Short mmCIF file of N, CA and C in Angstrom, two decimals:
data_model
loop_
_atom_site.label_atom_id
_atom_site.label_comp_id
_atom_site.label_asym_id
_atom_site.label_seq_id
_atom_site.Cartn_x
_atom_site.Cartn_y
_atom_site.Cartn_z
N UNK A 1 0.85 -1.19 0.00
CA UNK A 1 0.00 0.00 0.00
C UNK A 1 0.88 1.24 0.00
N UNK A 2 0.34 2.28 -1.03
CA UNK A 2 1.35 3.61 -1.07
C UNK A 2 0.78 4.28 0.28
N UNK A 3 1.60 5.33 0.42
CA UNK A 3 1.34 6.21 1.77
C UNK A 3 0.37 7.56 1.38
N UNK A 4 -0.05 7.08 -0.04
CA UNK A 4 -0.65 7.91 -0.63
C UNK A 4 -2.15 7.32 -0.47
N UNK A 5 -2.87 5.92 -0.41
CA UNK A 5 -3.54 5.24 0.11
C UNK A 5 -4.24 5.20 1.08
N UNK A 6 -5.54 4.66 0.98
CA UNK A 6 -6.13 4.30 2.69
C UNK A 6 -6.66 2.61 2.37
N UNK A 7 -6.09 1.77 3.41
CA UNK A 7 -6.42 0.73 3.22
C UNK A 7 -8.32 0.43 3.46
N UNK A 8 -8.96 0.26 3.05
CA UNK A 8 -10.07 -0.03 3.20
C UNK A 8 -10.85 -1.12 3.34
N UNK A 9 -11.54 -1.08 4.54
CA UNK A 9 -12.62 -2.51 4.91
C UNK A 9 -13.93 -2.40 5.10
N UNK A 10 -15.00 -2.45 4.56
CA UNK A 10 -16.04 -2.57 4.86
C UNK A 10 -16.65 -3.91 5.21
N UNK A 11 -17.34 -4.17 6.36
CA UNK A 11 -17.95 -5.23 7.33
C UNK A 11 -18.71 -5.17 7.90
N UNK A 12 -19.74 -5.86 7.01
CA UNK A 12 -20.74 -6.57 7.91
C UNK A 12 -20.86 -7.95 8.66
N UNK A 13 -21.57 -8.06 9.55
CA UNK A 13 -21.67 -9.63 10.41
C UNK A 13 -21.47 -10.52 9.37
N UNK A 14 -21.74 -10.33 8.38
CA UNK A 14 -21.78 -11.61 7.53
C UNK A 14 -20.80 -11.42 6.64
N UNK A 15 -20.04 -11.15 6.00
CA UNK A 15 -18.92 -10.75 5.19
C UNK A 15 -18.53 -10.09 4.68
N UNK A 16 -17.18 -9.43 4.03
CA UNK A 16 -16.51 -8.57 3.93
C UNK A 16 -16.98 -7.83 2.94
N UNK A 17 -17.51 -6.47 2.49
CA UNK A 17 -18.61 -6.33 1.72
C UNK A 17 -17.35 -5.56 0.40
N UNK A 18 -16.59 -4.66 1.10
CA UNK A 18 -15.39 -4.61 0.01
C UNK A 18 -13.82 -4.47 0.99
N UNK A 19 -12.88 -3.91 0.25
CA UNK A 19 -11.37 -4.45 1.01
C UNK A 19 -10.84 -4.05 -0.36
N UNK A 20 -10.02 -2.97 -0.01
CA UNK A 20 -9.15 -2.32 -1.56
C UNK A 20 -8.17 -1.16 -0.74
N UNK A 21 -7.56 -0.68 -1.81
CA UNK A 21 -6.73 0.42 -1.28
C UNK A 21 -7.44 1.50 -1.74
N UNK A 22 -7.80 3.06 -1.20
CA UNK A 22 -9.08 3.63 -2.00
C UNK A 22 -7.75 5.50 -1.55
N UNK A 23 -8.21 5.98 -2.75
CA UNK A 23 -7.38 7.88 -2.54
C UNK A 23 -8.50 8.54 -1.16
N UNK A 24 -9.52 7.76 -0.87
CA UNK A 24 -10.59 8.81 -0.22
C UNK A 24 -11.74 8.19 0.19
N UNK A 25 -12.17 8.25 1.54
CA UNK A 25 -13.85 7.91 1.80
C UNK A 25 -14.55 8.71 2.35
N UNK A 26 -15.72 8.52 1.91
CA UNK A 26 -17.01 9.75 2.33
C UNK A 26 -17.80 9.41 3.21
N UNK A 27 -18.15 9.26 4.21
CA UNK A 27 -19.67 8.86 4.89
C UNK A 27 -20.14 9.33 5.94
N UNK A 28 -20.78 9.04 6.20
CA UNK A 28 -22.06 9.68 7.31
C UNK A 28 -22.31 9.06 8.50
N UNK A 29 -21.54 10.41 9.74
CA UNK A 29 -21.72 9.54 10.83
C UNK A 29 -23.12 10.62 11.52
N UNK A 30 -23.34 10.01 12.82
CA UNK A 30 -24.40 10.88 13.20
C UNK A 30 -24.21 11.89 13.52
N UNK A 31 -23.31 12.95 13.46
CA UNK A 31 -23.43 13.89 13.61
C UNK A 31 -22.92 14.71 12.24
N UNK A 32 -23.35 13.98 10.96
CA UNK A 32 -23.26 14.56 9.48
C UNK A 32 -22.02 13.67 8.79
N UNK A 33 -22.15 14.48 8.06
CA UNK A 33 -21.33 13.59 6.51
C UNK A 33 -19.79 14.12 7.39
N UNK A 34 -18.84 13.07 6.38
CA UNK A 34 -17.48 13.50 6.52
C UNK A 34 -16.72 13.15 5.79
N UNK A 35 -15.48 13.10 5.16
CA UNK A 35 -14.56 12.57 4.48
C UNK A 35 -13.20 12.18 5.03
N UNK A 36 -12.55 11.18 4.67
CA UNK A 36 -10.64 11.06 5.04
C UNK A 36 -10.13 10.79 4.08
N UNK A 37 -8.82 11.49 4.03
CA UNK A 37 -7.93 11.44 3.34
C UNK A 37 -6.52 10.70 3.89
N UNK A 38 -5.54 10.08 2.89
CA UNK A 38 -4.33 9.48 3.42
C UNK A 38 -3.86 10.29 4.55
N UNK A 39 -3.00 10.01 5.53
CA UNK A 39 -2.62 10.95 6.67
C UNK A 39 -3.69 11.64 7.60
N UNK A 40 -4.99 11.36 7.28
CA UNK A 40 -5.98 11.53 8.62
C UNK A 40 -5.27 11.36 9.88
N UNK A 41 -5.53 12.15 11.11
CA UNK A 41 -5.35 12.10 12.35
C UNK A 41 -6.25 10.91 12.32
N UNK A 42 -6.04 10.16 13.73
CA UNK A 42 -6.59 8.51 14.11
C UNK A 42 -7.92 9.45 14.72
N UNK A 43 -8.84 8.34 14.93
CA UNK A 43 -10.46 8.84 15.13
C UNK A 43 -11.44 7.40 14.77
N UNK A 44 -12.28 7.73 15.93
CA UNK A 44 -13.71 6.89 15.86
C UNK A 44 -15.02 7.07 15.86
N UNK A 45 -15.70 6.75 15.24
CA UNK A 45 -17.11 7.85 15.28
C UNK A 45 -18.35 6.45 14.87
N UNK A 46 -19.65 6.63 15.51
CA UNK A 46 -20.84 6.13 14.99
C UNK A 46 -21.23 6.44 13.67
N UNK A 47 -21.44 5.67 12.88
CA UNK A 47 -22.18 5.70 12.08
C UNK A 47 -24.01 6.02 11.94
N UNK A 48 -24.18 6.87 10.50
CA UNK A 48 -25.85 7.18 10.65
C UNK A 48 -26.11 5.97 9.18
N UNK A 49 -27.10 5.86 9.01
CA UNK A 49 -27.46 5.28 7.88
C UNK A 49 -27.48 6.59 6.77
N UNK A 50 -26.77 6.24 5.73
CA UNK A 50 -26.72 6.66 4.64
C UNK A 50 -25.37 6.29 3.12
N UNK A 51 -24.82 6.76 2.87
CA UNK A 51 -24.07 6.18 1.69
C UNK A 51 -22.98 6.55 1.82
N UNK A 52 -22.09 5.59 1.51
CA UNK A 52 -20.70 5.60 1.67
C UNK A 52 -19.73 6.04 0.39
N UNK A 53 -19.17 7.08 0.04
CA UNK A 53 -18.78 6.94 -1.74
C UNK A 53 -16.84 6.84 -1.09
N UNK A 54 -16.53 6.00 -2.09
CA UNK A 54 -15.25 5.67 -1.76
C UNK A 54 -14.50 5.75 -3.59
N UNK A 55 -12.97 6.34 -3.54
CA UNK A 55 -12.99 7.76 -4.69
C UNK A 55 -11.63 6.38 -4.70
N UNK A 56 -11.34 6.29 -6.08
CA UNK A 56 -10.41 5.16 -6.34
C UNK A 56 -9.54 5.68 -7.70
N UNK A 57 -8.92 6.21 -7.85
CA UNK A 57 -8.31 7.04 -8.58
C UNK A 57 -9.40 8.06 -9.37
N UNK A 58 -9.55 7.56 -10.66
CA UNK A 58 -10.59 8.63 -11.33
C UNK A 58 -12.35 7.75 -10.66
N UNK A 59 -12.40 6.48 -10.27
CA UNK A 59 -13.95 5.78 -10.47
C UNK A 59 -14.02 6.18 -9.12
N UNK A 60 -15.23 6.07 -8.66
CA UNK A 60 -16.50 6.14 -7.47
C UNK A 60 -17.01 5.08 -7.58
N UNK A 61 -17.03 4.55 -6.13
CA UNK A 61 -17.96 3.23 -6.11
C UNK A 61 -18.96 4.15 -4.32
N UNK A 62 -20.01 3.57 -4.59
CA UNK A 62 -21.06 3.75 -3.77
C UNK A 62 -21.76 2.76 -2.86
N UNK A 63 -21.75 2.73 -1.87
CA UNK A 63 -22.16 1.33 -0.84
C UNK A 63 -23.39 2.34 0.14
N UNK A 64 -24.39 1.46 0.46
CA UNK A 64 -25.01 1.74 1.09
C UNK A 64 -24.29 1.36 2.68
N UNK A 65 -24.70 1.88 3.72
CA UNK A 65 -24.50 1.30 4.97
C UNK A 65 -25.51 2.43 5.71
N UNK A 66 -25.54 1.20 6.58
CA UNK A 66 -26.57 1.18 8.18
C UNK A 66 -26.33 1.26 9.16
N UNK A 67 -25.50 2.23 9.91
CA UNK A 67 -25.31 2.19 11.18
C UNK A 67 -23.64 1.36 11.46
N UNK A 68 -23.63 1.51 12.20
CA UNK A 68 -22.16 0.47 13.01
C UNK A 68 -21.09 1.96 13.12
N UNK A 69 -20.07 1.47 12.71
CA UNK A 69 -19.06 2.51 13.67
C UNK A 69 -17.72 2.45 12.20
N UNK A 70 -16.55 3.77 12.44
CA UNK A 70 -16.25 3.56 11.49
C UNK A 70 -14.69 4.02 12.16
N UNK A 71 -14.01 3.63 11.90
CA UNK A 71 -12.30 3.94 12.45
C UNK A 71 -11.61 3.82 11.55
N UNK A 72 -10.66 5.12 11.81
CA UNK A 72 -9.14 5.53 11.03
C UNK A 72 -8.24 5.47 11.89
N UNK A 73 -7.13 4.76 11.38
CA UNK A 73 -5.48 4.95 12.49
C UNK A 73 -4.70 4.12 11.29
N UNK A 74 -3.48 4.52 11.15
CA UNK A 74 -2.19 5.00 10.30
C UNK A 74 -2.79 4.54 8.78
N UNK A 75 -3.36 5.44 8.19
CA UNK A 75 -4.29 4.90 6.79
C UNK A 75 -4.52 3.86 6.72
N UNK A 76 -5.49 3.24 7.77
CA UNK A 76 -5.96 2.10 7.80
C UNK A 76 -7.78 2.65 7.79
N UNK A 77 -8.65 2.27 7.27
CA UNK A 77 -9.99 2.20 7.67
C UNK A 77 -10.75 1.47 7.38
N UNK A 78 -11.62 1.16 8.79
CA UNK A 78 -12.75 0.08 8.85
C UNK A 78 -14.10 0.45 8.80
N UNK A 79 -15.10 0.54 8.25
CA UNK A 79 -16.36 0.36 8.62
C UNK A 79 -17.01 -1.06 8.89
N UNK A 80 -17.52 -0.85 10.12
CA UNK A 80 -18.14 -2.19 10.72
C UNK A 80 -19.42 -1.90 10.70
N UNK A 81 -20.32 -2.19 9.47
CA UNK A 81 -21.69 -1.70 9.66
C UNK A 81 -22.86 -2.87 10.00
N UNK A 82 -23.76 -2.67 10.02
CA UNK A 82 -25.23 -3.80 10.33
C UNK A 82 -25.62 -3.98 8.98
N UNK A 83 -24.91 -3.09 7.95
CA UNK A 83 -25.96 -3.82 6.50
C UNK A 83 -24.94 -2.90 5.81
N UNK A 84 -24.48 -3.22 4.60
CA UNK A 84 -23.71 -2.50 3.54
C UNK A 84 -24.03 -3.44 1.89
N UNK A 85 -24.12 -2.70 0.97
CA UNK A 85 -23.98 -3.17 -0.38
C UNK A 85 -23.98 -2.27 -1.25
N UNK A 86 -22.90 -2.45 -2.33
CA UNK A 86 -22.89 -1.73 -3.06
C UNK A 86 -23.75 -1.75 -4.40
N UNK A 87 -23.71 -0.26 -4.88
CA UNK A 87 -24.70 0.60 -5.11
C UNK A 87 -25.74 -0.46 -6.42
N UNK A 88 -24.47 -0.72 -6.90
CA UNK A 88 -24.79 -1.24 -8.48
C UNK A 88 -25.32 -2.90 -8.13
N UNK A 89 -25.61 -3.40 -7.05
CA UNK A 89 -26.18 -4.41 -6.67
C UNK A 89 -27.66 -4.57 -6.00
N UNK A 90 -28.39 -3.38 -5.93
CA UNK A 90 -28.92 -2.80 -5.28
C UNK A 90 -30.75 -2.87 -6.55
N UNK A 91 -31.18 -3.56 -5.49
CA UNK A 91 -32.96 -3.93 -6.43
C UNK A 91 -33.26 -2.90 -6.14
N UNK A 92 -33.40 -2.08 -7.30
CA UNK A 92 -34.45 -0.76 -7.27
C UNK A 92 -36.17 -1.18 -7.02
N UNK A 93 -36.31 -2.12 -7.40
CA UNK A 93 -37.73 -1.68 -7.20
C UNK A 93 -38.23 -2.29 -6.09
N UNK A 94 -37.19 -3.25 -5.36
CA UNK A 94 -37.40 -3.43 -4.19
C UNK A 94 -37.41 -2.57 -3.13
N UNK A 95 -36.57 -1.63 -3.44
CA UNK A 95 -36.32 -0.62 -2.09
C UNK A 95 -37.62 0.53 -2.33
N UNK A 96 -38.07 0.76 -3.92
CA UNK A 96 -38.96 1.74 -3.98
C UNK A 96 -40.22 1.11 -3.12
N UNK A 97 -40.59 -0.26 -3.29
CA UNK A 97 -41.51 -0.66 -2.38
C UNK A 97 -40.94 -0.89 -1.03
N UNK A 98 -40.26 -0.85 -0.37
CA UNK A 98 -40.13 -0.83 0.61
C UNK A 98 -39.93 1.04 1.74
N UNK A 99 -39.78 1.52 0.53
CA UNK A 99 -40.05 3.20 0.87
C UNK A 99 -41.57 3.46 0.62
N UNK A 100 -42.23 2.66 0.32
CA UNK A 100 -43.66 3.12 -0.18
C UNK A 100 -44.39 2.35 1.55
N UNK A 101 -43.69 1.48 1.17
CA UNK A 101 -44.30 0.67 2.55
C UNK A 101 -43.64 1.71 3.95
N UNK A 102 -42.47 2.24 4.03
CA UNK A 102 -42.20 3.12 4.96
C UNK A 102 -43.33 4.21 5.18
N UNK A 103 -42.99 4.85 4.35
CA UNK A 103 -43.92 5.97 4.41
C UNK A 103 -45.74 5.69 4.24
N UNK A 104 -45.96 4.64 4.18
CA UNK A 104 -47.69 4.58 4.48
C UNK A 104 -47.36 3.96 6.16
N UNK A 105 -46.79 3.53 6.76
CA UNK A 105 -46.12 3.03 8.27
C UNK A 105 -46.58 4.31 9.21
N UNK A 106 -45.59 5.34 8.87
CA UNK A 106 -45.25 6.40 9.26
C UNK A 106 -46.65 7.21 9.45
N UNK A 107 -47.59 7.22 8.06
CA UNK A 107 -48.64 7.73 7.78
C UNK A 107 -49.74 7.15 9.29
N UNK A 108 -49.81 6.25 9.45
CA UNK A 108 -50.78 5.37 10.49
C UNK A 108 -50.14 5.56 11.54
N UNK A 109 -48.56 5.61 11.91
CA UNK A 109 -47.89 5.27 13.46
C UNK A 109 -48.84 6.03 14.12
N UNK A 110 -48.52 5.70 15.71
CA UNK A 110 -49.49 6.04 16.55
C UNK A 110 -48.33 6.24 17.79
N UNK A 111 -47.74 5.40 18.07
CA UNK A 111 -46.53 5.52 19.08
C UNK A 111 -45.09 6.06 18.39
N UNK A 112 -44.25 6.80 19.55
CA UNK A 112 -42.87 7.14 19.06
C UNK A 112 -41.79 5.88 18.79
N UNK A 113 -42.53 4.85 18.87
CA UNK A 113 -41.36 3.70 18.66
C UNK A 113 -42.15 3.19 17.51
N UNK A 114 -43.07 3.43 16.91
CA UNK A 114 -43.56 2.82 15.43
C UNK A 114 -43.04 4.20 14.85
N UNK A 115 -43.31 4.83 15.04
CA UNK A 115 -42.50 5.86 13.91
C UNK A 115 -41.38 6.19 13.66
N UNK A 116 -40.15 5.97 14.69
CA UNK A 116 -38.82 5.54 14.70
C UNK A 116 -38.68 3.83 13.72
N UNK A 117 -39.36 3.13 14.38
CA UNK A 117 -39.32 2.35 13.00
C UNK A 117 -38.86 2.29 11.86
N UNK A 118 -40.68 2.92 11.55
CA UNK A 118 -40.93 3.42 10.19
C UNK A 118 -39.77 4.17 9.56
N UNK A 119 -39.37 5.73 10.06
CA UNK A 119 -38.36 6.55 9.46
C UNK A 119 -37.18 5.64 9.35
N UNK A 120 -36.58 4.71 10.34
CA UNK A 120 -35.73 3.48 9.79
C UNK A 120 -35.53 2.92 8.90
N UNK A 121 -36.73 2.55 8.60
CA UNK A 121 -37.28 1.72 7.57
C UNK A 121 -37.18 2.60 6.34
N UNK A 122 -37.83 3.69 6.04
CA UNK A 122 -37.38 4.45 4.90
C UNK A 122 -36.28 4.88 4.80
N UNK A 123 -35.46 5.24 5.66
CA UNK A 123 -34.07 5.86 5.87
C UNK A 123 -33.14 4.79 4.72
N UNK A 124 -33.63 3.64 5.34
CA UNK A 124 -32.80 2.88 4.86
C UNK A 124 -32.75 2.32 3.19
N UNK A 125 -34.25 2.44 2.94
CA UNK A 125 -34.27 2.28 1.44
C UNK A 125 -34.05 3.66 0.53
N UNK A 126 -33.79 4.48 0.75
CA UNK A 126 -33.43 5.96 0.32
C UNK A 126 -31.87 6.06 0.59
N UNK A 127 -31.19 5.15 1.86
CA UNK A 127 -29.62 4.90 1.46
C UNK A 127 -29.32 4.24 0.34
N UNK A 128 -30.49 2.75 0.42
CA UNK A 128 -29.84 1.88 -0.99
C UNK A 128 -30.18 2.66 -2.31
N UNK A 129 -31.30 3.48 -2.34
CA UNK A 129 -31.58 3.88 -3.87
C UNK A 129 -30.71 4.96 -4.24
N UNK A 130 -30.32 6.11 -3.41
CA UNK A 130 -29.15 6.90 -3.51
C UNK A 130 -28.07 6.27 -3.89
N UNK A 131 -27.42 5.09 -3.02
CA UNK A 131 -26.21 4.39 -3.96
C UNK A 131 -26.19 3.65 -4.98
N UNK A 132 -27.57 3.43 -5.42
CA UNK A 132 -27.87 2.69 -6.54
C UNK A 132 -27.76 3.68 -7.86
N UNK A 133 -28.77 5.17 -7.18
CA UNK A 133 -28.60 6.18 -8.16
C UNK A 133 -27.31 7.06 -8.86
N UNK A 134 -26.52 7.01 -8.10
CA UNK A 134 -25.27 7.42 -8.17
C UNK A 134 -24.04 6.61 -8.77
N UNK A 135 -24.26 5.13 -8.48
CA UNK A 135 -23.67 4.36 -8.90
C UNK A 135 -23.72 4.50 -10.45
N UNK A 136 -24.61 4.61 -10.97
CA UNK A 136 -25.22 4.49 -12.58
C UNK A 136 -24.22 5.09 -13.06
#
């Protein structure tokens, strides 16, 4: 790996979703978007659900992820998320029904823990269709 590099891991419980050497990653922890570059100061932060874009000389690749946690130390980085896939793998018309099904959820909730849900639930198919859309 050059020192120009960030080694990269993305992980979920179930397997390694990518693993490359990447110029740059983008993503979203809960307290907003962020980026690192080679030579980042070391750092750990929660993850929010939303899209991950990771910059590989001139290409962009796009991964969805869900939550988990994400660490940098000596251009090394991990995301350990609960759900990741990238963009271009990603059933569009599955997630559009599953945002349709969010948002009629949301429409009926009645308690603050069905509507946390629900916004979950859409959150999350509006991560995959964003990295699906972008991916293109």
């Amino acid at each position: 790996m050059s020192e120009n590099k960030i080694k990269l891991k993305i992980i979920t419980h179930e397997n390694v979703v990518f693993e490359g050497d990447v110029d740059a990653v983008y993503t979203k922890g809960i307290q907003g978007d962020f980026g690192v570059l080679p030579g980042h100061i070391p750092f750990m932060t929660p993850l929010g659900i939303g899209v991950t874009r990771v910059q590989i000389n001139n290409e962009k690749l796009y991964f969805s992820t869900i939550g988990g946690a994400f660490q940098f130390k000596n251009n090394e980085a991990i995301i350990l998320t609960e759900f990741a896939q990238n963009g271009k793998d990603v059933d569009i018309a599955k997630e559009e029904l599953e945002k349709q099904e969010a948002e009629a959820k949301l429409g009926s909730a009645k308690t603050k823990a069905d509507i946390k849900l629900a916004e979950d639930m859409r959150a999350r198919a509006m991560a995959q269709l964003k990295a699906a859309a972008r991916q293109q």
